[in-house]
Short mmCIF file of C-alpha atoms and ligand atoms in Angstrom, two decimals:
data_model
loop_
_atom_site.label_atom_id
_atom_site.label_comp_id
_atom_site.label_asym_id
_atom_site.label_seq_id
_atom_site.Cartn_x
_atom_site.Cartn_y
_atom_site.Cartn_z
CA MET A 1 16.61 4.50 -9.47
CA MET A 2 14.91 7.05 -7.24
CA ASP A 3 13.04 9.98 -8.85
CA THR A 4 14.87 13.30 -8.73
CA ASN A 5 12.31 15.13 -6.52
CA LEU A 6 12.55 12.42 -3.89
CA GLN A 7 16.39 12.40 -4.11
CA GLN A 8 16.50 16.22 -3.68
CA ALA A 9 14.07 16.13 -0.71
CA LYS A 10 16.25 13.53 1.01
CA GLU A 11 19.45 15.51 0.53
CA THR A 12 17.86 18.65 1.96
CA LEU A 13 16.63 16.78 5.01
CA GLU A 14 20.12 15.27 5.56
CA GLU A 15 21.75 18.70 5.21
CA ASN A 16 19.38 20.06 7.81
CA GLY A 17 20.44 17.32 10.25
CA TYR A 18 16.81 16.23 10.59
CA LEU A 19 17.66 12.57 10.41
CA LYS A 20 20.05 12.89 13.30
CA LEU A 21 17.46 14.23 15.72
CA SER A 22 16.97 12.18 18.84
CA THR A 23 14.38 12.06 21.64
CA PRO A 24 14.65 11.46 25.39
CA GLU A 25 14.62 7.78 26.22
CA SER A 26 11.68 8.14 28.60
CA MET A 27 9.46 9.95 26.11
CA ASP A 28 5.85 8.71 25.93
CA PHE A 29 5.44 8.93 22.17
CA ALA A 30 1.71 8.09 22.21
CA ALA A 31 0.96 10.92 24.61
CA GLU A 32 3.14 13.43 22.69
CA ILE A 33 1.68 12.42 19.33
CA LYS A 34 -1.84 12.91 20.71
CA LYS A 35 -0.89 16.39 21.88
CA LEU A 36 0.64 17.26 18.52
CA LYS A 37 -2.45 16.06 16.71
CA LYS A 38 -4.56 18.58 18.59
CA GLU A 39 -2.03 21.43 18.58
CA LYS A 40 -1.42 21.16 14.81
CA ASN A 41 -4.87 20.11 13.66
CA ALA A 42 -3.39 16.97 12.09
CA VAL A 43 -5.00 13.70 11.03
CA ILE A 44 -3.03 10.43 11.03
CA LEU A 45 -3.92 7.98 8.29
CA ALA A 46 -2.34 4.52 8.63
CA HIS A 47 -2.16 1.35 6.51
CA TYR A 48 -2.85 -2.06 7.94
CA TYR A 49 0.82 -2.97 7.51
CA GLN A 50 2.00 -0.38 10.07
CA GLU A 51 3.28 -1.29 13.53
CA PRO A 52 0.45 -1.99 15.99
CA GLU A 53 1.17 1.16 18.11
CA ILE A 54 0.96 3.31 14.98
CA GLN A 55 -2.34 1.73 13.93
CA ASP A 56 -3.65 2.27 17.46
CA ILE A 57 -2.88 6.02 17.47
CA ALA A 58 -4.14 6.66 13.95
CA ASP A 59 -7.41 8.48 13.26
CA PHE A 60 -8.17 6.10 10.43
CA VAL A 61 -6.66 2.73 9.41
CA GLY A 62 -7.52 1.18 6.07
CA ASP A 63 -6.44 -0.40 2.78
CA SER A 64 -5.02 1.63 -0.09
CA LEU A 65 -8.48 2.40 -1.55
CA ALA A 66 -10.13 3.44 1.74
CA LEU A 67 -7.09 5.56 2.55
CA SER A 68 -7.40 7.39 -0.80
CA TYR A 69 -11.08 8.16 -0.22
CA LYS A 70 -10.25 9.34 3.29
CA ALA A 71 -7.30 11.46 2.16
CA ALA A 72 -9.52 13.23 -0.37
CA GLU A 73 -11.98 14.35 2.27
CA VAL A 74 -9.58 15.36 5.06
CA ASP A 75 -10.38 18.82 6.31
CA ALA A 76 -7.52 19.18 8.86
CA ASP A 77 -4.42 21.24 8.11
CA ILE A 78 -1.96 18.34 8.06
CA ILE A 79 -2.23 14.75 6.79
CA VAL A 80 0.30 12.53 8.51
CA PHE A 81 0.62 9.43 6.37
CA ALA A 82 1.73 6.39 8.26
CA GLY A 83 2.36 4.22 5.22
CA VAL A 84 4.76 4.32 2.30
CA HIS A 85 5.76 7.09 -0.11
CA PHE A 86 3.32 6.36 -2.96
CA MET A 87 0.41 6.46 -0.52
CA ALA A 88 1.42 9.83 0.91
CA GLU A 89 1.94 11.14 -2.62
CA THR A 90 -1.55 9.89 -3.60
CA ALA A 91 -2.97 11.81 -0.62
CA LYS A 92 -1.17 14.99 -1.81
CA ILE A 93 -2.48 14.52 -5.36
CA LEU A 94 -6.04 14.12 -4.02
CA ASN A 95 -5.88 16.94 -1.52
CA PRO A 96 -3.08 19.30 -2.74
CA SER A 97 -3.87 22.25 -0.42
CA LYS A 98 -3.01 20.16 2.67
CA LYS A 99 0.45 19.64 4.05
CA VAL A 100 1.20 15.90 3.73
CA ILE A 101 4.05 14.45 5.82
CA LEU A 102 5.50 10.94 5.99
CA PRO A 103 7.55 9.66 8.99
CA ASP A 104 10.36 8.28 6.79
CA LEU A 105 10.98 9.42 3.24
CA ASN A 106 12.88 6.17 2.53
CA ALA A 107 9.64 4.14 2.97
CA GLY A 108 9.38 3.12 -0.69
CA CYS A 109 7.85 0.10 -2.37
CA SER A 110 9.39 -2.59 -4.61
CA LEU A 111 6.50 -2.33 -7.02
CA SER A 112 6.78 1.38 -7.40
CA GLU A 113 10.55 1.11 -7.84
CA SER A 114 10.10 -1.47 -10.60
CA CYS A 115 8.30 0.97 -12.85
CA GLU A 116 10.02 4.22 -13.67
CA ALA A 117 8.20 6.87 -15.60
CA LYS A 118 10.73 6.95 -18.42
CA ASP A 119 10.48 3.19 -18.98
CA LEU A 120 6.66 3.22 -18.91
CA LYS A 121 6.70 6.14 -21.42
CA ALA A 122 8.93 4.17 -23.78
CA PHE A 123 6.71 1.07 -23.37
CA LYS A 124 3.56 3.08 -24.09
CA GLU A 125 5.21 4.44 -27.27
CA LYS A 126 5.78 0.83 -28.41
CA HIS A 127 2.06 0.04 -27.86
CA PRO A 128 0.20 3.23 -28.86
CA ASP A 129 -3.17 1.46 -29.17
CA HIS A 130 -3.11 0.32 -25.55
CA ILE A 131 -4.45 2.18 -22.54
CA VAL A 132 -2.51 2.10 -19.29
CA ILE A 133 -3.95 0.86 -15.99
CA THR A 134 -1.57 1.25 -13.08
CA TYR A 135 -1.80 -0.07 -9.59
CA VAL A 136 -1.69 2.77 -7.04
CA ASN A 137 1.68 1.40 -5.88
CA THR A 138 3.45 3.81 -8.35
CA SER A 139 5.01 7.28 -8.31
CA ALA A 140 3.03 10.42 -9.23
CA GLU A 141 4.93 10.60 -12.49
CA VAL A 142 3.83 7.11 -13.50
CA LYS A 143 0.22 7.92 -12.51
CA ALA A 144 0.48 11.02 -14.69
CA LEU A 145 1.16 8.72 -17.67
CA SER A 146 -1.78 6.42 -16.83
CA ASP A 147 -5.36 6.33 -18.05
CA LEU A 148 -6.76 4.62 -15.01
CA CYS A 149 -5.48 3.58 -11.56
CA CYS A 150 -6.63 0.65 -9.49
CA THR A 151 -6.01 -0.91 -6.08
CA SER A 152 -6.26 -4.61 -5.13
CA SER A 153 -9.87 -4.03 -3.94
CA ASN A 154 -11.14 -2.62 -7.22
CA ALA A 155 -8.75 -3.95 -9.96
CA LYS A 156 -11.37 -6.38 -11.34
CA LYS A 157 -14.03 -3.70 -11.53
CA ILE A 158 -11.64 -1.22 -13.15
CA VAL A 159 -10.52 -3.69 -15.82
CA ASP A 160 -14.15 -4.75 -16.44
CA SER A 161 -15.05 -1.04 -17.04
CA VAL A 162 -12.81 -0.97 -20.16
CA PRO A 163 -14.47 -1.91 -23.49
CA LEU A 164 -13.58 -5.49 -24.53
CA ASP A 165 -11.94 -4.40 -27.78
CA GLN A 166 -9.56 -1.94 -25.95
CA PRO A 167 -6.09 -3.42 -25.34
CA ILE A 168 -4.62 -2.78 -21.92
CA ILE A 169 -1.12 -2.36 -20.43
CA PHE A 170 -1.30 -3.38 -16.72
CA ALA A 171 1.57 -2.23 -14.49
CA PRO A 172 3.50 -2.77 -12.37
CA ASP A 173 2.37 -5.94 -10.49
CA LYS A 174 2.57 -9.03 -12.69
CA ASN A 175 1.02 -11.25 -9.96
CA LEU A 176 -2.01 -9.05 -9.47
CA GLY A 177 -2.18 -8.66 -13.24
CA ALA A 178 -2.11 -12.39 -13.88
CA TRP A 179 -4.86 -12.97 -11.28
CA ILE A 180 -6.98 -10.21 -12.83
CA GLN A 181 -6.47 -11.75 -16.29
CA LYS A 182 -7.78 -15.04 -14.88
CA GLU A 183 -10.74 -13.38 -13.16
CA THR A 184 -11.82 -11.24 -16.11
CA GLY A 185 -10.76 -13.50 -19.02
CA ARG A 186 -8.93 -10.44 -20.47
CA GLU A 187 -5.46 -10.65 -22.02
CA MET A 188 -3.36 -7.74 -20.88
CA LEU A 189 0.26 -6.64 -21.41
CA LEU A 190 1.79 -7.15 -17.97
CA TRP A 191 4.67 -5.13 -16.55
CA ASP A 192 7.40 -7.23 -14.91
CA GLY A 193 7.10 -5.91 -11.31
CA ALA A 194 6.42 -7.70 -8.02
CA CYS A 195 6.03 -7.10 -4.28
CA ILE A 196 9.02 -8.45 -2.40
CA VAL A 197 6.83 -9.20 0.61
CA HIS A 198 4.24 -11.31 -1.20
CA GLU A 199 6.86 -13.09 -3.29
CA ALA A 200 8.63 -14.19 -0.10
CA PHE A 201 6.08 -16.84 0.84
CA SER A 202 7.17 -20.46 0.75
CA ILE A 203 4.71 -22.85 -0.92
CA ASP A 204 6.35 -25.87 0.79
CA LYS A 205 6.13 -24.31 4.23
CA LEU A 206 2.57 -23.11 3.54
CA LEU A 207 1.46 -26.64 2.61
CA LYS A 208 3.17 -28.04 5.75
CA THR A 209 1.38 -25.49 7.91
CA PHE A 210 -1.93 -26.56 6.29
CA GLU A 211 -1.09 -30.22 6.92
CA ILE A 212 -0.68 -29.45 10.60
CA ASN A 213 -3.88 -27.34 10.62
CA PRO A 214 -6.16 -29.04 8.13
CA LYS A 215 -9.27 -27.13 9.26
CA ALA A 216 -7.71 -23.76 8.56
CA LYS A 217 -8.76 -21.67 5.57
CA ILE A 218 -5.91 -20.25 3.50
CA ILE A 219 -6.55 -16.65 2.44
CA ALA A 220 -4.16 -14.55 0.32
CA HIS A 221 -3.50 -11.06 -1.08
CA PRO A 222 -3.48 -10.99 -4.91
CA GLU A 223 0.10 -9.64 -4.92
CA SER A 224 1.14 -13.26 -4.07
CA GLU A 225 2.39 -15.66 -6.70
CA ALA A 226 0.00 -17.92 -8.63
CA HIS A 227 1.05 -21.09 -6.78
CA ILE A 228 0.17 -19.47 -3.47
CA LEU A 229 -3.10 -18.06 -4.84
CA LYS A 230 -4.05 -21.54 -6.10
CA THR A 231 -4.19 -22.83 -2.53
CA ALA A 232 -6.35 -19.97 -1.25
CA GLU A 233 -10.09 -20.19 -0.50
CA TYR A 234 -10.31 -16.41 -0.66
CA ILE A 235 -8.19 -13.78 -2.46
CA GLY A 236 -8.60 -10.14 -1.70
CA SER A 237 -7.22 -6.81 -0.56
CA THR A 238 -6.20 -6.18 3.03
CA SER A 239 -9.70 -5.03 3.94
CA GLY A 240 -11.21 -7.88 1.95
CA LEU A 241 -9.16 -10.37 3.96
CA ILE A 242 -10.23 -8.79 7.26
CA ASN A 243 -13.93 -8.89 6.24
CA TYR A 244 -13.63 -12.49 5.10
CA VAL A 245 -12.16 -13.65 8.41
CA LYS A 246 -14.91 -11.71 10.24
CA ASN A 247 -17.76 -13.16 8.26
CA ASN A 248 -16.59 -16.69 7.73
CA GLU A 249 -17.59 -19.48 10.08
CA ALA A 250 -14.14 -21.05 10.30
CA ASN A 251 -12.07 -20.60 13.47
CA GLN A 252 -8.60 -20.86 11.96
CA PHE A 253 -7.02 -18.99 9.04
CA ILE A 254 -3.62 -19.04 7.37
CA VAL A 255 -3.08 -15.49 6.18
CA ALA A 256 -0.78 -14.84 3.15
CA THR A 257 -0.11 -11.12 3.33
CA GLU A 258 2.11 -8.74 5.25
CA ALA A 259 1.98 -9.67 8.95
CA GLY A 260 0.94 -6.19 10.11
CA ILE A 261 -2.62 -7.01 9.11
CA LEU A 262 -2.90 -9.55 11.98
CA HIS A 263 -3.19 -6.68 14.46
CA GLU A 264 -6.52 -5.32 13.12
CA MET A 265 -7.71 -8.81 12.15
CA GLN A 266 -7.22 -10.21 15.64
CA LYS A 267 -9.06 -7.20 17.12
CA GLU A 268 -11.98 -8.07 14.85
CA VAL A 269 -11.93 -11.83 15.67
CA PRO A 270 -10.37 -12.21 19.15
CA ASP A 271 -11.50 -15.80 19.45
CA LYS A 272 -10.21 -17.08 16.11
CA GLU A 273 -6.71 -18.37 15.43
CA LEU A 274 -4.73 -16.47 12.78
CA ILE A 275 -1.57 -18.07 11.44
CA PRO A 276 0.76 -15.91 9.27
CA ALA A 277 1.82 -17.68 6.07
CA PRO A 278 5.48 -18.61 6.38
CA ALA A 279 8.23 -16.94 4.37
CA GLN A 280 11.02 -18.86 2.54
CA GLU A 281 13.71 -17.38 4.73
CA ASP A 282 13.65 -18.26 8.47
CA ASN A 283 13.19 -15.01 10.31
CA SER A 284 12.17 -13.96 13.79
CA CYS A 285 8.45 -13.49 13.02
CA ALA A 286 8.19 -16.68 10.83
CA CYS A 287 6.14 -14.51 8.48
CA SER A 288 6.66 -11.85 5.77
CA GLU A 289 7.09 -8.22 6.80
CA CYS A 290 7.45 -5.13 4.52
CA PRO A 291 10.79 -3.50 5.27
CA TYR A 292 9.47 -0.24 3.88
CA MET A 293 6.31 -0.16 5.95
CA LYS A 294 8.29 -1.04 8.99
CA MET A 295 10.67 1.97 8.54
CA ASN A 296 8.00 4.04 10.22
CA THR A 297 8.30 3.98 14.04
CA MET A 298 6.57 5.86 16.85
CA GLN A 299 9.71 7.94 17.29
CA LYS A 300 9.75 8.97 13.62
CA LEU A 301 6.02 9.63 13.72
CA TYR A 302 6.55 11.91 16.66
CA LEU A 303 9.55 13.71 15.04
CA CYS A 304 7.75 14.20 11.75
CA MET A 305 4.73 15.70 13.42
CA LYS A 306 6.88 17.99 15.61
CA HIS A 307 8.98 19.31 12.77
CA GLU A 308 6.35 18.89 10.03
CA LEU A 309 8.99 17.07 7.98
CA PRO A 310 9.56 15.26 5.65
CA GLU A 311 6.89 16.89 3.53
CA ILE A 312 5.58 15.42 0.28
CA HIS A 313 5.78 17.78 -2.77
CA VAL A 314 4.28 17.16 -6.16
CA SER A 315 4.57 19.71 -8.95
CA LYS A 316 1.25 21.26 -10.05
CA GLU A 317 1.65 19.85 -13.54
CA ILE A 318 2.17 16.27 -12.33
CA GLN A 319 -0.51 16.65 -9.65
CA GLN A 320 -3.12 17.67 -12.19
CA LYS A 321 -2.24 14.86 -14.61
CA ALA A 322 -1.95 12.21 -11.91
CA LEU A 323 -5.33 13.24 -10.40
CA VAL A 324 -7.19 12.26 -13.61
CA PRO A 325 -6.66 8.39 -13.43
CA ILE A 326 -7.10 8.38 -9.62
CA GLN A 327 -10.38 10.22 -9.83
CA ARG A 328 -11.58 7.94 -12.64
CA MET A 329 -10.76 5.02 -10.35
CA LEU A 330 -12.64 6.49 -7.34
CA GLU A 331 -15.64 7.24 -9.53
CA ILE A 332 -15.80 3.75 -11.10
CA SER A 333 -15.12 2.14 -7.78
CA SER A 334 -18.00 3.86 -6.06
CA ARG A 335 -20.60 2.85 -8.74
P1 13P B 1 -4.17 -3.01 -0.09
O1 13P B 1 -4.19 -2.40 1.26
O2 13P B 1 -4.86 -2.14 -1.07
O3 13P B 1 -4.65 -4.39 -0.16
O4 13P B 1 -2.63 -3.02 -0.62
C1 13P B 1 -1.67 -3.77 -0.08
C2 13P B 1 -0.36 -3.22 -0.26
O5 13P B 1 0.58 -3.85 -0.69
C3 13P B 1 -0.09 -1.86 0.14
O6 13P B 1 1.27 -1.63 -0.07
FE1 SF4 B 2 5.16 -2.33 -1.67
FE2 SF4 B 2 4.82 -4.86 -1.06
FE3 SF4 B 2 5.60 -3.19 0.83
FE4 SF4 B 2 3.08 -3.03 -0.16
S1 SF4 B 2 3.95 -4.73 1.01
S2 SF4 B 2 4.51 -1.35 0.26
S3 SF4 B 2 3.47 -3.59 -2.27
S4 SF4 B 2 6.77 -3.74 -0.97
#
């Protein structure tokens, strides 16, 4: 179920007819977006899973952690977040005086949707001696109930920062949680959430791809299931994966994460071969794509900058509470 603030925001937008706006067929979106960036003193932050044209026009492209650091220091009037809702909300929490806009308010996340604030609150009440570490892929309300946040680049460091005798609830990604348990040797209470994109990989097809390309290195994002992670030579966040491919001597990689990452990766290693890990379902890209990330298009990016809509709102009370675990994360992460 969608949180009420988001539901209300969507209804208002629909009433205003914003979603029915169209643009001339011949419009050069890249040129118009560049003009709007200047005119409105706006900064575009984009995640690696965005469409290539969106990544190319962004002022900064990064993983969830880097995007949070960047959002906190933005000095421009408007932050245009080319990513999903929880990312734009995190930017608003970190930099509340800025206007934060997102091209499509429906760009959610299966992990965030798996963990509603009321359910986490009830779970916490059942385990009052536990602290709560949540992945940033959660709503502001869930962050407000958390003691610490983490991303895939710093989850191990964040868990390691907690005293050994302190029990932990880890939410919402059970795959990332299970991997962190293995890495740290810590038992944690894991929430039952997962990323639909990383759970879509087929182990049989992956092994077949490896059989055909035996010199390739398999690398994977920790949101993937344990049987996929077992095959990987390297496991890391989106930026970790890019750096690994850049610094490793191999010339061929099978990449188990959302296919949007291949754009930046290929720019970094133009002479290496990058093979997307195959999904269970046969689809046109023979890979796994995030349907939420792909809701953002150049047309929607243009429209959202032109009309400064949809805007992300977070109540002052939730913003102040949610800021605490995010700031703790940024502080521990930068040590
Ligand atoms: P990172 O960019 O932090 O690796 O996260 C991946 C992701 O799933 C974002 O939705
Ligand atoms: Fe959420 Fe997975 Fe999409 Fe990332 S890739 S936004 S975790 S559904």
